[in-house]
Amino acid sequence: MSWIAEVSAIALAAILAITLHEAAHGYAAKWLGDDTAERAGRLSLNPLRHVDPVGTLIVPGMLLATQMLTIGRVEAMFGWAKPVPVDIWRLRNPRWGMVLVAAAGPGINFALAWGFGIAAHGVEALADSLPLAVTEWLLRFVAISMLVNVVLACFNLLPIPPLDGGRILVGILPAPAARAVASLERAGLLIVLGLIFVLPSLVPGFNPLGWLLAHVALPVLRAIFILSGN
């Protein structure tokens, strides 16, 4: 498969995963009583509505170009979309409503991973009637989509605000502990970037992203493969 085909499969898989992740937050919030995302025009499956210039374009683009030019393949990717606005006090049950809104994003990614696993059977059934290059691209796209959705879901479930896992943790902890965790939100992105990029370069053998992939995302991916009949 050419590098153009590989990049197109990765890009499309990432766009779908991120767009539906963000849209799920907005739809969950609306269902639970908050129409802030709808009024902001974020209840949309249009990827452009969810683009963050730095997190969606510049950072992933630099990582993609650097890896393709140096090692000829993509081994790691990182980025983020523009957060969907949610007014917690407009939710019918602010505490548990926010937990459900936060969980909706990873939830849709797990569902998408399973759906792509089912779709793989359809591609295989049509293989004899499709050009070989098309079949190869579709199977590669399905495999990448399953991986991207699982990794995105597992990463977002890390218990660090403003990641979804952090907001879920704030919702289920007792008030004093919840306030302490919530206070990390302003520095949350810096904490995440430090864990992924800074500390691994300073501490030999420290690779939290690799640990997450090997010990969380890949076991989940194997389980989804089994559940989708692969």
PDB file of C-alpha atoms in Angstrom:
ATOM      1  CA  MET A   1       0.000   0.000   0.000  1.00  0.00           C
ATOM      2  CA  SER A   2       1.330   3.426  -0.943  1.00  0.00           C
ATOM      3  CA  TRP A   3       2.042   6.041   1.699  1.00  0.00           C
ATOM      4  CA  ILE A   4      -0.759   8.189   0.236  1.00  0.00           C
ATOM      5  CA  ALA A   5      -3.265   5.379   0.764  1.00  0.00           C
ATOM      6  CA  GLU A   6      -1.924   4.791   4.277  1.00  0.00           C
ATOM      7  CA  VAL A   7      -2.158   8.467   5.233  1.00  0.00           C
ATOM      8  CA  SER A   8      -5.669   8.767   3.777  1.00  0.00           C
ATOM      9  CA  ALA A   9      -6.860   5.771   5.811  1.00  0.00           C
ATOM     10  CA  ILE A  10      -5.331   7.173   9.013  1.00  0.00           C
ATOM     11  CA  ALA A  11      -6.707  10.671   8.394  1.00  0.00           C
ATOM     12  CA  LEU A  12     -10.248   9.490   7.639  1.00  0.00           C
ATOM     13  CA  ALA A  13     -10.278   7.129  10.623  1.00  0.00           C
ATOM     14  CA  ALA A  14      -9.106   9.906  12.954  1.00  0.00           C
ATOM     15  CA  ILE A  15     -11.582  12.458  11.581  1.00  0.00           C
ATOM     16  CA  LEU A  16     -14.531  10.104  12.043  1.00  0.00           C
ATOM     17  CA  ALA A  17     -13.454   9.051  15.536  1.00  0.00           C
ATOM     18  CA  ILE A  18     -12.878  12.597  16.789  1.00  0.00           C
ATOM     19  CA  THR A  19     -15.974  14.092  15.140  1.00  0.00           C
ATOM     20  CA  LEU A  20     -18.350  11.485  16.526  1.00  0.00           C
ATOM     21  CA  HIS A  21     -16.658  11.619  19.928  1.00  0.00           C
ATOM     22  CA  GLU A  22     -17.302  15.352  20.226  1.00  0.00           C
ATOM     23  CA  ALA A  23     -20.795  15.179  18.736  1.00  0.00           C
ATOM     24  CA  ALA A  24     -21.693  12.462  21.263  1.00  0.00           C
ATOM     25  CA  HIS A  25     -20.921  14.836  24.132  1.00  0.00           C
ATOM     26  CA  GLY A  26     -23.273  17.443  22.655  1.00  0.00           C
ATOM     27  CA  TYR A  27     -26.101  15.021  21.939  1.00  0.00           C
ATOM     28  CA  ALA A  28     -25.816  13.509  25.430  1.00  0.00           C
ATOM     29  CA  ALA A  29     -25.951  16.971  26.993  1.00  0.00           C
ATOM     30  CA  LYS A  30     -29.040  17.891  24.973  1.00  0.00           C
ATOM     31  CA  TRP A  31     -30.760  14.641  25.948  1.00  0.00           C
ATOM     32  CA  LEU A  32     -29.992  15.436  29.599  1.00  0.00           C
ATOM     33  CA  GLY A  33     -31.358  18.983  29.439  1.00  0.00           C
ATOM     34  CA  ASP A  34     -28.548  21.272  28.233  1.00  0.00           C
ATOM     35  CA  ASP A  35     -28.862  22.767  24.747  1.00  0.00           C
ATOM     36  CA  THR A  36     -25.655  24.847  24.954  1.00  0.00           C
ATOM     37  CA  ALA A  37     -23.870  22.763  22.306  1.00  0.00           C
ATOM     38  CA  GLU A  38     -26.884  22.956  20.007  1.00  0.00           C
ATOM     39  CA  ARG A  39     -27.068  26.754  20.327  1.00  0.00           C
ATOM     40  CA  ALA A  40     -23.329  26.940  19.596  1.00  0.00           C
ATOM     41  CA  GLY A  41     -23.776  24.902  16.405  1.00  0.00           C
ATOM     42  CA  ARG A  42     -21.816  21.949  17.751  1.00  0.00           C
ATOM     43  CA  LEU A  43     -24.536  19.294  17.355  1.00  0.00           C
ATOM     44  CA  SER A  44     -23.042  18.474  13.988  1.00  0.00           C
ATOM     45  CA  LEU A  45     -21.358  15.610  12.175  1.00  0.00           C
ATOM     46  CA  ASN A  46     -19.453  18.163  10.096  1.00  0.00           C
ATOM     47  CA  PRO A  47     -15.795  17.719  11.152  1.00  0.00           C
ATOM     48  CA  LEU A  48     -15.074  21.388  10.473  1.00  0.00           C
ATOM     49  CA  ARG A  49     -17.343  22.368  13.383  1.00  0.00           C
ATOM     50  CA  HIS A  50     -15.056  20.513  15.784  1.00  0.00           C
ATOM     51  CA  VAL A  51     -11.651  21.549  14.441  1.00  0.00           C
ATOM     52  CA  ASP A  52      -9.141  23.112  16.808  1.00  0.00           C
ATOM     53  CA  PRO A  53      -6.439  24.726  14.630  1.00  0.00           C
ATOM     54  CA  VAL A  54      -3.600  23.638  16.902  1.00  0.00           C
ATOM     55  CA  GLY A  55      -4.857  20.339  18.289  1.00  0.00           C
ATOM     56  CA  THR A  56      -6.591  19.022  15.161  1.00  0.00           C
ATOM     57  CA  LEU A  57      -4.330  20.326  12.410  1.00  0.00           C
ATOM     58  CA  ILE A  58      -0.910  21.585  13.453  1.00  0.00           C
ATOM     59  CA  VAL A  59       0.139  19.047  16.117  1.00  0.00           C
ATOM     60  CA  PRO A  60      -1.089  15.886  14.295  1.00  0.00           C
ATOM     61  CA  GLY A  61       0.217  17.243  10.980  1.00  0.00           C
ATOM     62  CA  MET A  62       3.685  17.794  12.414  1.00  0.00           C
ATOM     63  CA  LEU A  63       3.718  14.338  14.019  1.00  0.00           C
ATOM     64  CA  LEU A  64       2.518  12.715  10.799  1.00  0.00           C
ATOM     65  CA  ALA A  65       5.042  14.504   8.580  1.00  0.00           C
ATOM     66  CA  THR A  66       7.938  13.907  10.963  1.00  0.00           C
ATOM     67  CA  GLN A  67       7.287  10.173  11.262  1.00  0.00           C
ATOM     68  CA  MET A  68       6.649   9.604   7.560  1.00  0.00           C
ATOM     69  CA  LEU A  69       9.836  11.471   6.627  1.00  0.00           C
ATOM     70  CA  THR A  70      12.031   9.815   9.266  1.00  0.00           C
ATOM     71  CA  ILE A  71      10.810   6.244   9.730  1.00  0.00           C
ATOM     72  CA  GLY A  72       8.352   5.895   6.851  1.00  0.00           C
ATOM     73  CA  ARG A  73       5.385   4.965   9.011  1.00  0.00           C
ATOM     74  CA  VAL A  74       3.167   6.349  11.752  1.00  0.00           C
ATOM     75  CA  GLU A  75       3.805   4.880  15.209  1.00  0.00           C
ATOM     76  CA  ALA A  76       2.300   7.564  17.452  1.00  0.00           C
ATOM     77  CA  MET A  77      -0.312  10.263  17.016  1.00  0.00           C
ATOM     78  CA  PHE A  78      -1.673  12.912  19.342  1.00  0.00           C
ATOM     79  CA  GLY A  79      -4.185  15.699  18.978  1.00  0.00           C
ATOM     80  CA  TRP A  80      -7.458  17.110  20.203  1.00  0.00           C
ATOM     81  CA  ALA A  81     -10.652  18.687  18.947  1.00  0.00           C
ATOM     82  CA  LYS A  82     -12.384  21.858  20.103  1.00  0.00           C
ATOM     83  CA  PRO A  83     -14.252  20.901  23.299  1.00  0.00           C
ATOM     84  CA  VAL A  84     -18.041  20.835  23.044  1.00  0.00           C
ATOM     85  CA  PRO A  85     -19.503  23.487  25.405  1.00  0.00           C
ATOM     86  CA  VAL A  86     -21.611  22.066  28.224  1.00  0.00           C
ATOM     87  CA  ASP A  87     -23.328  24.085  30.955  1.00  0.00           C
ATOM     88  CA  ILE A  88     -23.389  21.665  33.865  1.00  0.00           C
ATOM     89  CA  TRP A  89     -26.048  23.697  35.701  1.00  0.00           C
ATOM     90  CA  ARG A  90     -28.509  23.299  32.837  1.00  0.00           C
ATOM     91  CA  LEU A  91     -28.377  19.518  33.125  1.00  0.00           C
ATOM     92  CA  ARG A  92     -31.353  18.023  34.951  1.00  0.00           C
ATOM     93  CA  ASN A  93     -28.957  16.326  37.386  1.00  0.00           C
ATOM     94  CA  PRO A  94     -25.704  18.316  37.222  1.00  0.00           C
ATOM     95  CA  ARG A  95     -23.470  15.793  38.967  1.00  0.00           C
ATOM     96  CA  TRP A  96     -24.519  12.557  37.296  1.00  0.00           C
ATOM     97  CA  GLY A  97     -25.495  14.318  34.090  1.00  0.00           C
ATOM     98  CA  MET A  98     -21.910  15.473  33.643  1.00  0.00           C
ATOM     99  CA  VAL A  99     -20.696  11.929  34.255  1.00  0.00           C
ATOM    100  CA  LEU A 100     -22.956  10.667  31.465  1.00  0.00           C
ATOM    101  CA  VAL A 101     -22.000  13.502  29.113  1.00  0.00           C
ATOM    102  CA  ALA A 102     -18.310  12.793  29.678  1.00  0.00           C
ATOM    103  CA  ALA A 103     -18.812   9.038  29.215  1.00  0.00           C
ATOM    104  CA  ALA A 104     -20.693   9.521  25.931  1.00  0.00           C
ATOM    105  CA  GLY A 105     -17.528  10.350  23.984  1.00  0.00           C
ATOM    106  CA  PRO A 106     -15.520   7.218  24.873  1.00  0.00           C
ATOM    107  CA  GLY A 107     -18.747   5.213  24.698  1.00  0.00           C
ATOM    108  CA  ILE A 108     -19.357   6.108  21.057  1.00  0.00           C
ATOM    109  CA  ASN A 109     -15.727   5.299  20.235  1.00  0.00           C
ATOM    110  CA  PHE A 110     -16.045   1.802  21.706  1.00  0.00           C
ATOM    111  CA  ALA A 111     -19.293   1.350  19.749  1.00  0.00           C
ATOM    112  CA  LEU A 112     -17.604   2.521  16.545  1.00  0.00           C
ATOM    113  CA  ALA A 113     -14.724   0.099  17.063  1.00  0.00           C
ATOM    114  CA  TRP A 114     -17.209  -2.749  17.387  1.00  0.00           C
ATOM    115  CA  GLY A 115     -19.146  -1.500  14.349  1.00  0.00           C
ATOM    116  CA  PHE A 116     -16.007  -1.427  12.218  1.00  0.00           C
ATOM    117  CA  GLY A 117     -15.247  -4.960  13.382  1.00  0.00           C
ATOM    118  CA  ILE A 118     -18.639  -6.020  12.050  1.00  0.00           C
ATOM    119  CA  ALA A 119     -18.016  -4.047   8.838  1.00  0.00           C
ATOM    120  CA  ALA A 120     -14.843  -6.075   8.218  1.00  0.00           C
ATOM    121  CA  HIS A 121     -17.034  -9.113   7.449  1.00  0.00           C
ATOM    122  CA  GLY A 122     -18.861  -7.100   4.785  1.00  0.00           C
ATOM    123  CA  VAL A 123     -15.595  -6.042   3.152  1.00  0.00           C
ATOM    124  CA  GLU A 124     -14.383  -9.634   3.107  1.00  0.00           C
ATOM    125  CA  ALA A 125     -17.672 -10.790   1.582  1.00  0.00           C
ATOM    126  CA  LEU A 126     -17.308  -8.232  -1.218  1.00  0.00           C
ATOM    127  CA  ALA A 127     -13.610  -8.888  -1.808  1.00  0.00           C
ATOM    128  CA  ASP A 128     -14.121 -10.986  -4.944  1.00  0.00           C
ATOM    129  CA  SER A 129     -16.143  -8.228  -6.612  1.00  0.00           C
ATOM    130  CA  LEU A 130     -13.787  -5.362  -5.733  1.00  0.00           C
ATOM    131  CA  PRO A 131     -10.368  -4.441  -7.113  1.00  0.00           C
ATOM    132  CA  LEU A 132      -7.584  -5.789  -4.926  1.00  0.00           C
ATOM    133  CA  ALA A 133      -6.295  -2.299  -4.111  1.00  0.00           C
ATOM    134  CA  VAL A 134      -9.754  -1.202  -2.962  1.00  0.00           C
ATOM    135  CA  THR A 135     -10.176  -4.282  -0.771  1.00  0.00           C
ATOM    136  CA  GLU A 136      -6.752  -3.753   0.789  1.00  0.00           C
ATOM    137  CA  TRP A 137      -7.510  -0.082   1.498  1.00  0.00           C
ATOM    138  CA  LEU A 138     -10.914  -0.844   3.018  1.00  0.00           C
ATOM    139  CA  LEU A 139      -9.516  -3.563   5.280  1.00  0.00           C
ATOM    140  CA  ARG A 140      -6.664  -1.280   6.321  1.00  0.00           C
ATOM    141  CA  PHE A 141      -9.124   1.558   6.997  1.00  0.00           C
ATOM    142  CA  VAL A 142     -11.323  -0.746   9.105  1.00  0.00           C
ATOM    143  CA  ALA A 143      -8.333  -1.997  11.118  1.00  0.00           C
ATOM    144  CA  ILE A 144      -6.990   1.515  11.693  1.00  0.00           C
ATOM    145  CA  SER A 145     -10.466   2.756  12.627  1.00  0.00           C
ATOM    146  CA  MET A 146     -10.839   0.054  15.255  1.00  0.00           C
ATOM    147  CA  LEU A 147      -7.438   0.906  16.711  1.00  0.00           C
ATOM    148  CA  VAL A 148      -7.953   4.690  16.608  1.00  0.00           C
ATOM    149  CA  ASN A 149     -11.347   4.500  18.298  1.00  0.00           C
ATOM    150  CA  VAL A 150     -10.141   2.192  21.062  1.00  0.00           C
ATOM    151  CA  VAL A 151      -7.004   4.244  21.726  1.00  0.00           C
ATOM    152  CA  LEU A 152      -8.983   7.503  21.689  1.00  0.00           C
ATOM    153  CA  ALA A 153     -11.535   6.093  24.140  1.00  0.00           C
ATOM    154  CA  CYS A 154      -8.937   4.628  26.512  1.00  0.00           C
ATOM    155  CA  PHE A 155      -6.819   7.773  26.425  1.00  0.00           C
ATOM    156  CA  ASN A 156      -9.797   9.997  27.178  1.00  0.00           C
ATOM    157  CA  LEU A 157     -10.707   7.808  30.144  1.00  0.00           C
ATOM    158  CA  LEU A 158      -7.461   8.698  31.921  1.00  0.00           C
ATOM    159  CA  PRO A 159      -8.513  10.281  35.258  1.00  0.00           C
ATOM    160  CA  ILE A 160      -7.041  13.708  34.496  1.00  0.00           C
ATOM    161  CA  PRO A 161      -9.296  16.726  33.899  1.00  0.00           C
ATOM    162  CA  PRO A 162     -10.166  17.984  31.325  1.00  0.00           C
ATOM    163  CA  LEU A 163     -10.097  14.478  29.837  1.00  0.00           C
ATOM    164  CA  ASP A 164     -13.394  12.615  30.053  1.00  0.00           C
ATOM    165  CA  GLY A 165     -12.036  10.253  32.697  1.00  0.00           C
ATOM    166  CA  GLY A 166     -11.179  13.204  34.909  1.00  0.00           C
ATOM    167  CA  ARG A 167     -14.695  14.593  34.640  1.00  0.00           C
ATOM    168  CA  ILE A 168     -16.188  11.186  35.359  1.00  0.00           C
ATOM    169  CA  LEU A 169     -13.938  10.940  38.419  1.00  0.00           C
ATOM    170  CA  VAL A 170     -15.067  14.377  39.637  1.00  0.00           C
ATOM    171  CA  GLY A 171     -18.679  13.241  39.366  1.00  0.00           C
ATOM    172  CA  ILE A 172     -18.288  10.052  41.384  1.00  0.00           C
ATOM    173  CA  LEU A 173     -15.887  11.193  44.124  1.00  0.00           C
ATOM    174  CA  PRO A 174     -17.018  12.709  47.448  1.00  0.00           C
ATOM    175  CA  ALA A 175     -17.154  16.505  47.342  1.00  0.00           C
ATOM    176  CA  PRO A 176     -13.736  17.320  48.932  1.00  0.00           C
ATOM    177  CA  ALA A 177     -11.863  14.889  46.685  1.00  0.00           C
ATOM    178  CA  ALA A 178     -13.914  15.962  43.671  1.00  0.00           C
ATOM    179  CA  ARG A 179     -12.936  19.606  44.237  1.00  0.00           C
ATOM    180  CA  ALA A 180      -9.266  18.629  44.484  1.00  0.00           C
ATOM    181  CA  VAL A 181      -9.388  16.719  41.186  1.00  0.00           C
ATOM    182  CA  ALA A 182     -11.414  19.446  39.482  1.00  0.00           C
ATOM    183  CA  SER A 183      -8.792  22.024  40.476  1.00  0.00           C
ATOM    184  CA  LEU A 184      -6.332  20.250  38.141  1.00  0.00           C
ATOM    185  CA  GLU A 185      -8.385  21.115  35.048  1.00  0.00           C
ATOM    186  CA  ARG A 186      -6.557  24.345  34.186  1.00  0.00           C
ATOM    187  CA  ALA A 187      -3.237  22.522  34.161  1.00  0.00           C
ATOM    188  CA  GLY A 188      -4.669  19.268  32.831  1.00  0.00           C
ATOM    189  CA  LEU A 189      -3.439  19.636  29.260  1.00  0.00           C
ATOM    190  CA  LEU A 190       0.068  20.510  30.463  1.00  0.00           C
ATOM    191  CA  ILE A 191       0.021  17.453  32.745  1.00  0.00           C
ATOM    192  CA  VAL A 192      -0.990  15.211  29.844  1.00  0.00           C
ATOM    193  CA  LEU A 193       1.646  16.673  27.517  1.00  0.00           C
ATOM    194  CA  GLY A 194       4.267  16.287  30.233  1.00  0.00           C
ATOM    195  CA  LEU A 195       3.367  12.638  30.776  1.00  0.00           C
ATOM    196  CA  ILE A 196       3.473  11.848  27.063  1.00  0.00           C
ATOM    197  CA  PHE A 197       6.379  13.901  25.760  1.00  0.00           C
ATOM    198  CA  VAL A 198       8.493  15.405  28.551  1.00  0.00           C
ATOM    199  CA  LEU A 199       8.871  12.766  31.277  1.00  0.00           C
ATOM    200  CA  PRO A 200       9.667   9.883  28.851  1.00  0.00           C
ATOM    201  CA  SER A 201      12.631  11.900  27.576  1.00  0.00           C
ATOM    202  CA  LEU A 202      13.831  12.581  31.137  1.00  0.00           C
ATOM    203  CA  VAL A 203      13.126   9.238  32.827  1.00  0.00           C
ATOM    204  CA  PRO A 204      14.526   6.125  31.100  1.00  0.00           C
ATOM    205  CA  GLY A 205      11.904   3.427  30.722  1.00  0.00           C
ATOM    206  CA  PHE A 206       9.025   5.746  31.580  1.00  0.00           C
ATOM    207  CA  ASN A 207       6.476   5.425  28.779  1.00  0.00           C
ATOM    208  CA  PRO A 208       2.892   5.882  29.997  1.00  0.00           C
ATOM    209  CA  LEU A 209       1.477   6.025  26.472  1.00  0.00           C
ATOM    210  CA  GLY A 210       3.158   2.730  25.614  1.00  0.00           C
ATOM    211  CA  TRP A 211       1.831   1.202  28.842  1.00  0.00           C
ATOM    212  CA  LEU A 212      -1.681   2.418  28.050  1.00  0.00           C
ATOM    213  CA  LEU A 213      -1.471   0.948  24.561  1.00  0.00           C
ATOM    214  CA  ALA A 214      -0.011  -2.403  25.605  1.00  0.00           C
ATOM    215  CA  HIS A 215      -1.929  -3.049  28.814  1.00  0.00           C
ATOM    216  CA  VAL A 216      -5.267  -1.309  28.245  1.00  0.00           C
ATOM    217  CA  ALA A 217      -6.010  -0.440  24.611  1.00  0.00           C
ATOM    218  CA  LEU A 218      -4.745  -3.649  22.991  1.00  0.00           C
ATOM    219  CA  PRO A 219      -6.574  -5.997  25.419  1.00  0.00           C
ATOM    220  CA  VAL A 220      -9.753  -3.977  24.822  1.00  0.00           C
ATOM    221  CA  LEU A 221      -9.152  -4.178  21.068  1.00  0.00           C
ATOM    222  CA  ARG A 222      -8.734  -7.953  21.267  1.00  0.00           C
ATOM    223  CA  ALA A 223     -12.010  -8.204  23.190  1.00  0.00           C
ATOM    224  CA  ILE A 224     -13.800  -6.128  20.536  1.00  0.00           C
ATOM    225  CA  PHE A 225     -12.336  -8.349  17.810  1.00  0.00           C
ATOM    226  CA  ILE A 226     -13.851 -11.356  19.563  1.00  0.00           C
ATOM    227  CA  LEU A 227     -17.214  -9.603  20.114  1.00  0.00           C
ATOM    228  CA  SER A 228     -17.368  -8.666  16.427  1.00  0.00           C
ATOM    229  CA  GLY A 229     -16.662 -12.237  15.342  1.00  0.00           C
ATOM    230  CA  ASN A 230     -13.155 -11.711  14.049  1.00  0.00           C
TER     231      ASN A 230
END
